[in-house]
Amino acid sequence: MGVENEHTGSRRNHWTFLTNHARVLIAIARDPGVRLRDIAAGCDLTERTVQAIVTDLETDGYLTRTRDGRRNRYAIAPGARFRHPAESGLEIAGLLAYLAGTPTATAPPGPDSAPGLPDGDGALPRL
């Protein structure tokens, strides 16, 4: 019997494409006035975890938080780019818009771009 790691055993069937940070950012893209409690419930996370993720996203410049009465309101930073070097030239706005079901503010694909590939500005075109 071998040693179980992230690629074997029971964990192998539990991986997902999106990180918790991405899920939280998508929830905020859908509703900038969303409560952390609601994000936690929708993402199956604790409120403490969501608070830490929001702090990470704010610290790294992906969003800003302002008070709106007794609640927070969030704004996703325009032009924010992916962190991983493989996608660092691409803006997150197109992917967020697609996954959040909101229209993008980017121009339609130009004649040289193929469907699903980034345009010259790094944003993903609408599919």
JSON list of C-alpha atoms in Angstrom, two decimals, residues 45 47 71 75 84:
[
{"chain": "A", "resi": 45, "resn": "LEU", "atom": "CA", "xyz": [-16.59, 28.52, 3.99]},
{"chain": "A", "resi": 47, "resn": "GLU", "atom": "CA", "xyz": [-16.99, 33.73, 7.93]},
{"chain": "A", "resi": 71, "resn": "ARG", "atom": "CA", "xyz": [-22.36, 47.50, 5.73]},
{"chain": "A", "resi": 75, "resn": "ALA", "atom": "CA", "xyz": [-15.21, 47.43, -5.70]},
{"chain": "A", "resi": 84, "resn": "HIS", "atom": "CA", "xyz": [0.31, 33.23, -11.64]}
]
